[in-house]
PDB file of C-alpha atoms and ligand atoms in Angstrom:
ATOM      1  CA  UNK A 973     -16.304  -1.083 -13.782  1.00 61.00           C
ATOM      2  CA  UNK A 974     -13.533   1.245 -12.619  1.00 87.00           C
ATOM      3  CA  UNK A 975     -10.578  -0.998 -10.789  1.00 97.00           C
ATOM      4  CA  UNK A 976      -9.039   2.079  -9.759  1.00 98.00           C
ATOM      5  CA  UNK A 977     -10.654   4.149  -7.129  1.00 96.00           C
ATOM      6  CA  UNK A 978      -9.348   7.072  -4.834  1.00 97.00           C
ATOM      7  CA  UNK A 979     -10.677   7.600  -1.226  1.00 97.00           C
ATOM      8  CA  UNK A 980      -9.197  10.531   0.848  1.00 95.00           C
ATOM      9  CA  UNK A 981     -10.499   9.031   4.324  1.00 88.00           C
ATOM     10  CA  UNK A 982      -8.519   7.333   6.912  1.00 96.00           C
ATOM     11  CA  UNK A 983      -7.126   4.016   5.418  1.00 98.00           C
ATOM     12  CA  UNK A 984      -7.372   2.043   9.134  1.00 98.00           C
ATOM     13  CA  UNK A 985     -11.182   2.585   9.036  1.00 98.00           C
ATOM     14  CA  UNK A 986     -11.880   0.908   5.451  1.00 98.00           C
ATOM     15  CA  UNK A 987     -13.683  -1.729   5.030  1.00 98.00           C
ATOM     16  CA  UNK A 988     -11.900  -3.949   2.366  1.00 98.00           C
ATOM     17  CA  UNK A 989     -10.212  -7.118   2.193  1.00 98.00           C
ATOM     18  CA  UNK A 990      -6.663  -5.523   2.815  1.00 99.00           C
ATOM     19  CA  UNK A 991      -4.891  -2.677   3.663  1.00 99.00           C
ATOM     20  CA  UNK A 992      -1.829  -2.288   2.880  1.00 99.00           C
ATOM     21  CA  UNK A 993       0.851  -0.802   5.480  1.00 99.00           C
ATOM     22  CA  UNK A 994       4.065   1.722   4.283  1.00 99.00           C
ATOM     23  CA  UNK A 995       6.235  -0.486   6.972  1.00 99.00           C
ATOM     24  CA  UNK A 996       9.948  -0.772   7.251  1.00 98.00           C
ATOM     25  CA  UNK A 997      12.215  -3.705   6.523  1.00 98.00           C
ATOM     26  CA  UNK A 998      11.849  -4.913  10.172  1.00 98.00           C
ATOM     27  CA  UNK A 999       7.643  -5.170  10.230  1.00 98.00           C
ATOM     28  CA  UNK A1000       8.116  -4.096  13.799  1.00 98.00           C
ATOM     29  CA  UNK A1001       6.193  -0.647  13.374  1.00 97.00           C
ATOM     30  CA  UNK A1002       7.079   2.757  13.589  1.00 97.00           C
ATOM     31  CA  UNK A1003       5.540   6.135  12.610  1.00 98.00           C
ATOM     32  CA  UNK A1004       3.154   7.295  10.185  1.00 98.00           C
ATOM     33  CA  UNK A1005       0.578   5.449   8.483  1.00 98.00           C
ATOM     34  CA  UNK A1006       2.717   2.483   9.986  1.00 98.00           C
ATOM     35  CA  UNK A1007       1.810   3.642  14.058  1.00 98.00           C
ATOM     36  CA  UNK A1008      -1.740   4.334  12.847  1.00 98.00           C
ATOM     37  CA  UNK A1009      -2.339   1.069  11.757  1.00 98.00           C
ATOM     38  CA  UNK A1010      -0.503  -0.673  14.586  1.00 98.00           C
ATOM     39  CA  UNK A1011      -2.759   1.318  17.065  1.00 98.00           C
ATOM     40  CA  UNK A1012      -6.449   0.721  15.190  1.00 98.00           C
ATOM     41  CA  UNK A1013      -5.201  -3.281  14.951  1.00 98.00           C
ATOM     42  CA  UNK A1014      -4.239  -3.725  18.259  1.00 98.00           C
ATOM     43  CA  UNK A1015      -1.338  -5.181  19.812  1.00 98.00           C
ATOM     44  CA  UNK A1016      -1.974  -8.550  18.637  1.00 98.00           C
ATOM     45  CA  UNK A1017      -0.470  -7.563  15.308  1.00 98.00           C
ATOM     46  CA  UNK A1018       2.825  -6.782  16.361  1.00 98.00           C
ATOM     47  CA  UNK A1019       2.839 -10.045  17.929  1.00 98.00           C
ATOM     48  CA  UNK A1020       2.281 -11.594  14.398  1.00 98.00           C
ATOM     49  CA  UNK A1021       4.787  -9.193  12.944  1.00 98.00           C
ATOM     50  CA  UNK A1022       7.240 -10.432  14.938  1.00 98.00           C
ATOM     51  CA  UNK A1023       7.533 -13.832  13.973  1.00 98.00           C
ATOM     52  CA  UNK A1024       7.690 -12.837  10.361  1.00 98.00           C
ATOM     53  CA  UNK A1025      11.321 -12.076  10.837  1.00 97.00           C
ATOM     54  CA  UNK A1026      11.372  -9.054   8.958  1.00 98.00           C
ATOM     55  CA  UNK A1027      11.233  -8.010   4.677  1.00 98.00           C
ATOM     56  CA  UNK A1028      13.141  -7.482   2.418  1.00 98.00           C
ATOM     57  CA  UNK A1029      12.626  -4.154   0.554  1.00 98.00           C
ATOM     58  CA  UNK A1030      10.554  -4.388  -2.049  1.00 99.00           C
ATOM     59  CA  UNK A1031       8.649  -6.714  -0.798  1.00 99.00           C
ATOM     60  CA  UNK A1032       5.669  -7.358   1.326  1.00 99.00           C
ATOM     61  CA  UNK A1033       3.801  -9.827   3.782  1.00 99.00           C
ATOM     62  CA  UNK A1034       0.519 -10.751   5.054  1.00 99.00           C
ATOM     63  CA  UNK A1035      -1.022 -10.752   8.346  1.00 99.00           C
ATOM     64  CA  UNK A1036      -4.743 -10.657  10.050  1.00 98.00           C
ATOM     65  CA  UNK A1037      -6.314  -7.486  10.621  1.00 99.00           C
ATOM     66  CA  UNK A1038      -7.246  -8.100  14.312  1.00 99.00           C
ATOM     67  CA  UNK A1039      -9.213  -5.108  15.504  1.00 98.00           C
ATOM     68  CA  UNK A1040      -9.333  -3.479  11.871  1.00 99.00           C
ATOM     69  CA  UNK A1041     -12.012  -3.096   9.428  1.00 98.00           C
ATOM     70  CA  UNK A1042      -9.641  -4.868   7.203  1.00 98.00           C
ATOM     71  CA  UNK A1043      -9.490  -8.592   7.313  1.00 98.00           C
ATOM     72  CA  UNK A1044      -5.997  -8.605   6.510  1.00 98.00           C
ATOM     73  CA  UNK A1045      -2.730  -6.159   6.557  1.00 99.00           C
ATOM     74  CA  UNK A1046      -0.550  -6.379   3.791  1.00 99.00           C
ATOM     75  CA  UNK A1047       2.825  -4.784   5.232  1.00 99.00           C
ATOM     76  CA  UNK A1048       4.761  -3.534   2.313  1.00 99.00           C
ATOM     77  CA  UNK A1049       8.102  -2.440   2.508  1.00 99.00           C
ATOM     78  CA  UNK A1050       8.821   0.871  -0.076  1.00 99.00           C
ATOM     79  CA  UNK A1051      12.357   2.221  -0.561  1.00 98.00           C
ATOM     80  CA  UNK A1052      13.615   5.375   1.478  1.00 98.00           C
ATOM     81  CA  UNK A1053      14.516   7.969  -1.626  1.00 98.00           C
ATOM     82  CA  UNK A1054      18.177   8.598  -2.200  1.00 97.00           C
ATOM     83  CA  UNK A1055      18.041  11.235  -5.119  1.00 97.00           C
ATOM     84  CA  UNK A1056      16.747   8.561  -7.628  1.00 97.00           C
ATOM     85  CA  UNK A1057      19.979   6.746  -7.693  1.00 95.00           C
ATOM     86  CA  UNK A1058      19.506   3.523  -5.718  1.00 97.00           C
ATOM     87  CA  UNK A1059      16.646   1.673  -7.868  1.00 98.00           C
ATOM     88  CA  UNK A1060      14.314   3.597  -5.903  1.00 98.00           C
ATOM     89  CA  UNK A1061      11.570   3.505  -8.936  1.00 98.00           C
ATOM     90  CA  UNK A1062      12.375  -0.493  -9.011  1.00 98.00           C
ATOM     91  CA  UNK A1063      11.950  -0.842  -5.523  1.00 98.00           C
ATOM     92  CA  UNK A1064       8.554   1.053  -5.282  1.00 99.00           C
ATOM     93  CA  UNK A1065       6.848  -0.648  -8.139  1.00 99.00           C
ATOM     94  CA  UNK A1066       8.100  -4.484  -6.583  1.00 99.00           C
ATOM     95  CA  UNK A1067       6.322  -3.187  -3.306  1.00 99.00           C
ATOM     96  CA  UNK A1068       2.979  -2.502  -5.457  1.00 99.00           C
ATOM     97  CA  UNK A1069       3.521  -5.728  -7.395  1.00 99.00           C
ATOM     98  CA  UNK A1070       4.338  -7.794  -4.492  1.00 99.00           C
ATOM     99  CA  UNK A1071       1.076  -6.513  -2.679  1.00 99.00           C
ATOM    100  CA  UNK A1072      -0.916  -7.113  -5.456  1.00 99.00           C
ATOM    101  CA  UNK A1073       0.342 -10.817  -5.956  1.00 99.00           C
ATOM    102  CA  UNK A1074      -0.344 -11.542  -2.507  1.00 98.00           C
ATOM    103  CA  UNK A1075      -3.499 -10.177  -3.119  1.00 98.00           C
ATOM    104  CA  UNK A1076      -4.136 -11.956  -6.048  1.00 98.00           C
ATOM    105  CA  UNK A1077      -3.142 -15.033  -4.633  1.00 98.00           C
ATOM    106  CA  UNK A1078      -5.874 -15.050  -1.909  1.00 98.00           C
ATOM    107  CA  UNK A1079      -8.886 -13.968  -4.216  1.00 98.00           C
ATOM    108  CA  UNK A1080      -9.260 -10.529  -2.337  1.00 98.00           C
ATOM    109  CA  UNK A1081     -11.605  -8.699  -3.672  1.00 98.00           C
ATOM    110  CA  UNK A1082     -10.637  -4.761  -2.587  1.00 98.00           C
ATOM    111  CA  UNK A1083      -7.507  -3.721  -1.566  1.00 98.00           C
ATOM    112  CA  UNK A1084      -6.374  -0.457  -0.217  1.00 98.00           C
ATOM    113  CA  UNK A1085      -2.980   1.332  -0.414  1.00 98.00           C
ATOM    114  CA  UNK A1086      -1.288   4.300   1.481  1.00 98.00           C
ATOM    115  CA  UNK A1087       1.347   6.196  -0.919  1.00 98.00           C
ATOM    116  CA  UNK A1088       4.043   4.104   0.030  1.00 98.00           C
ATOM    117  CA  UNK A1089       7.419   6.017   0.327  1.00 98.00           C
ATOM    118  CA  UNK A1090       6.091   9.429   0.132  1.00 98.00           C
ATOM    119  CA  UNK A1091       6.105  10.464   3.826  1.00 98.00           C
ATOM    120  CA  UNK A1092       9.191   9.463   6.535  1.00 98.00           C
ATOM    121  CA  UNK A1093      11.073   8.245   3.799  1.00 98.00           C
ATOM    122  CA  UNK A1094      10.727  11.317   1.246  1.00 98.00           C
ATOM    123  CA  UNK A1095       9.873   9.610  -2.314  1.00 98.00           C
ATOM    124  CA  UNK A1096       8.943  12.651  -4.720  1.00 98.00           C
ATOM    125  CA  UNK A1097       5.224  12.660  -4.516  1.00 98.00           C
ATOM    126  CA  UNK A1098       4.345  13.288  -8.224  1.00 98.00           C
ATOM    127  CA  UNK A1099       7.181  10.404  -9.169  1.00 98.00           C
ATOM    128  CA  UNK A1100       5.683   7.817  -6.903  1.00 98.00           C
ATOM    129  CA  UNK A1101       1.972   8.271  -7.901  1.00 98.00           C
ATOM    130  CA  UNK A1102       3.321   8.130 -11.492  1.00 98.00           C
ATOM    131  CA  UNK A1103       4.877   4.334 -10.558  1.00 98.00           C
ATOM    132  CA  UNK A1104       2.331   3.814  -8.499  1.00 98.00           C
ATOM    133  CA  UNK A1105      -0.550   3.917 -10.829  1.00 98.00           C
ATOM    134  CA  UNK A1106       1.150   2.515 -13.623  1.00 98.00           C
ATOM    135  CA  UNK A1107       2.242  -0.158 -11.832  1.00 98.00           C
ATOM    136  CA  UNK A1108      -1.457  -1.418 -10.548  1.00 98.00           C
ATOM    137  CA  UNK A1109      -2.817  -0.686 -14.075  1.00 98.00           C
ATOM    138  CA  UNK A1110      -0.470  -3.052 -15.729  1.00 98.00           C
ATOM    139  CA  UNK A1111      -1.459  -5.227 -12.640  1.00 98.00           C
ATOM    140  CA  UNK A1112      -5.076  -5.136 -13.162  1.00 98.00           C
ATOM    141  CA  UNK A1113      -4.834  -5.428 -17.057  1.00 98.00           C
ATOM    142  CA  UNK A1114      -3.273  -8.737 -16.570  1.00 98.00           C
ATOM    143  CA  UNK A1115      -5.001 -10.099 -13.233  1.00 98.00           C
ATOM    144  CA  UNK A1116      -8.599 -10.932 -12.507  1.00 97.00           C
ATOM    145  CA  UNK A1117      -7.930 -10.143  -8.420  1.00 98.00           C
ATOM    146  CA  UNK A1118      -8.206  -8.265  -6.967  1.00 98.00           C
ATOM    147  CA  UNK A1119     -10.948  -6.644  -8.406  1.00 98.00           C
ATOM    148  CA  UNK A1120     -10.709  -2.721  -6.863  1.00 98.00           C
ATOM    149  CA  UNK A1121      -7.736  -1.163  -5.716  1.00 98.00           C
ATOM    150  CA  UNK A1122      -8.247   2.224  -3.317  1.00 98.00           C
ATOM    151  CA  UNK A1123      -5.691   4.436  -3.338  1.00 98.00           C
ATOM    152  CA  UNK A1124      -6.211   6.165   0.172  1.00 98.00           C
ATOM    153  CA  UNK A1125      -4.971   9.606  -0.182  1.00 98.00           C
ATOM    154  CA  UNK A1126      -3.677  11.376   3.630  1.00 96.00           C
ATOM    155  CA  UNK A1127      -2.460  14.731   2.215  1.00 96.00           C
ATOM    156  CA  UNK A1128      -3.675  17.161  -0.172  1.00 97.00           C
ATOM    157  CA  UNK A1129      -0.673  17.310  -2.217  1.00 98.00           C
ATOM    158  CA  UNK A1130      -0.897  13.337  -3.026  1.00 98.00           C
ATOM    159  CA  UNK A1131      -4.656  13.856  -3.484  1.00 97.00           C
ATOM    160  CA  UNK A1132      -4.681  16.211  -6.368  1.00 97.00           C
ATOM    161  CA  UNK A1133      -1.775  14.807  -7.432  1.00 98.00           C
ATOM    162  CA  UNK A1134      -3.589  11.307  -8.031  1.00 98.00           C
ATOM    163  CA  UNK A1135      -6.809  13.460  -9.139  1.00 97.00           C
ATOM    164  CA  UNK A1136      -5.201  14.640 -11.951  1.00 97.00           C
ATOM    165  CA  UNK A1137      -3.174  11.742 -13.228  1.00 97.00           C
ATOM    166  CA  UNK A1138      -6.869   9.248 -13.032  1.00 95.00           C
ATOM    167  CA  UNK A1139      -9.301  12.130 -13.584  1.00 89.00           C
ATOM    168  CA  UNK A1140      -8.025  14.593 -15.376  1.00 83.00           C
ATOM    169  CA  UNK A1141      -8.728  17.491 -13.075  1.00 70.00           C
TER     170      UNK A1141
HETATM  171  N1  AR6 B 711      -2.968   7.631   8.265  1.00 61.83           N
HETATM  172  C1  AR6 B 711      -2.985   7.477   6.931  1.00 61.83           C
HETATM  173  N2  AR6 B 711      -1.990   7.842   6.125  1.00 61.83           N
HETATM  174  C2  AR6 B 711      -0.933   8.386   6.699  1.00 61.83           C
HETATM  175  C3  AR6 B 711      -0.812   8.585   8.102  1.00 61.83           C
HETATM  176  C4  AR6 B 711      -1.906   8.191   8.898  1.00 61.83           C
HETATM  177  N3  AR6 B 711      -1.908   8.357  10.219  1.00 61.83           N
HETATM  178  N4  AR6 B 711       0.374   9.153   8.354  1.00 61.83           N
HETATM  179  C5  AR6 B 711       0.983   9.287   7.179  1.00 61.83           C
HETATM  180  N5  AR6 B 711       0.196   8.851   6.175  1.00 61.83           N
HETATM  181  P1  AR6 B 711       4.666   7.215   5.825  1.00 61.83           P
HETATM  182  P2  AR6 B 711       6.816   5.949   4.245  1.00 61.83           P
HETATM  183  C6  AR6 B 711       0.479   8.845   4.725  1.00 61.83           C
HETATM  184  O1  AR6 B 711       5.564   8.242   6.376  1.00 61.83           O
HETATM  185  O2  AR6 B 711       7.149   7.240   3.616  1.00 61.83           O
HETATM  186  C7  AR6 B 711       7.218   4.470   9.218  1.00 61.83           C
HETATM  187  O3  AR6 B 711       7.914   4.863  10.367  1.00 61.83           O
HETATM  188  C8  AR6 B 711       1.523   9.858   4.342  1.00 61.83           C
HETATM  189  O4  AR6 B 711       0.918  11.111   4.089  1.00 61.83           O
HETATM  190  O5  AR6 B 711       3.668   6.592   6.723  1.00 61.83           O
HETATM  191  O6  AR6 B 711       6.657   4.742   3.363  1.00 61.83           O
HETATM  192  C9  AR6 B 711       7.556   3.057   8.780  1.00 61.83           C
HETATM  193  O7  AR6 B 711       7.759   2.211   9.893  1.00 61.83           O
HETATM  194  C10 AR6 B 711       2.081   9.268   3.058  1.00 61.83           C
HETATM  195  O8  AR6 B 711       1.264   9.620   1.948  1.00 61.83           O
HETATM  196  O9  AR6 B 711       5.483   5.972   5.138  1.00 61.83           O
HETATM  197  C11 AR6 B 711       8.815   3.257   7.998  1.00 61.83           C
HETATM  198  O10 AR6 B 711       9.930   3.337   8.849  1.00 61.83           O
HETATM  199  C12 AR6 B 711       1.944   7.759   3.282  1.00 61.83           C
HETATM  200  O11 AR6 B 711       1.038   7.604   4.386  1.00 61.83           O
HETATM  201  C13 AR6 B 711       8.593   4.580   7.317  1.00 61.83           C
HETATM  202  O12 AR6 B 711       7.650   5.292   8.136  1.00 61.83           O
HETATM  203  C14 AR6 B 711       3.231   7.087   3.617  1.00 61.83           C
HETATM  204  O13 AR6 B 711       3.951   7.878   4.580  1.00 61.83           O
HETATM  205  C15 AR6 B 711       7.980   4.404   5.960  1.00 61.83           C
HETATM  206  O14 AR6 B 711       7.931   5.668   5.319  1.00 61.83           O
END
């Protein structure tokens, strides 16, 4: 079976264990795939959000799902790019990995990510999907859960970016 799959639909409206969220160090929302999923959940998640007290980047937490699809939200925190000289390849890879654990760590079965880093905060989209992937493949080599990962593409550029890199067109 193929652990890695790409869907280029909108991430809020999946139906797998978790989504994970592109948030910012405060979990208290903001734009892009971040406001999307705040509105499809429903307020009730920023309530949960804020008693987290925030994340560290390169990290990530879990909440419910509330009106999503999704049972749960996995709100990972990527680094903002800064020209490749602030362990911004570090940072991104500990956001995958720290999803994944968490993940892991529940038995979920499917979980989906956004490409973390590559919008608001301006990650070069070719160098992301390149830690990205290599990142959940060493993940998955080593981990029973979770069993798929979805990499749910927004933009064309990040979809035939990812196209090429796991099928070869
Ligand atoms: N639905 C699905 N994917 C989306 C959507 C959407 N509505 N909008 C953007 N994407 P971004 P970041 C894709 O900017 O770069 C927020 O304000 C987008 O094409 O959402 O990690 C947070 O609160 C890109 O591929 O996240 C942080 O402050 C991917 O989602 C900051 O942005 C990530 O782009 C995080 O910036």
């Amino acid at each position: 079976m193929e652990r890695m799959e790409i869907n280029n639909g909108d991430i809020t409206r999946l139906e797998v264990d978790a989504i994970v969220n592109a948030a910012n160090s405060t979990l208290l929302g903001g734009g892009g795939v971040d406001g999307a999923i705040h509105r499809a959940a429903g307020p009730e998640l920023l309530e949960e959000c804020r008693q987290l007290d925030g994340c560290p980047t390169g990290e990530a937490r879990l909440t419910k799902g509330y009106r999503l699809p999704a049972k749960w939200v996995i709100h990972a925190v990527g680094p903002v790019w800064n020209g490749g000289q602030g362990k911004e390849a570090e940072k991104l890879a500990s956001a995958y990995r720290s999803s994944l654990e968490i993940a892991r760590n529940h038995r979920m079965k499917s979980i989906a990510f956004p490409n973390i880093s590559t919008g608001i905060y301006g990650y070069p989209k070719e160098q992301a999907a390149i830690v990205a992937i290599r990142t959940v493949r060493k993940f998955l080599a080593e981990n029973e859960w979770p069993e798929k990962v979805i990499f749910a593409i927004f933009d064309q550029e990040n979809l035939t970016i990812y196209r090429e890199i796991l099928e070869g067109y």
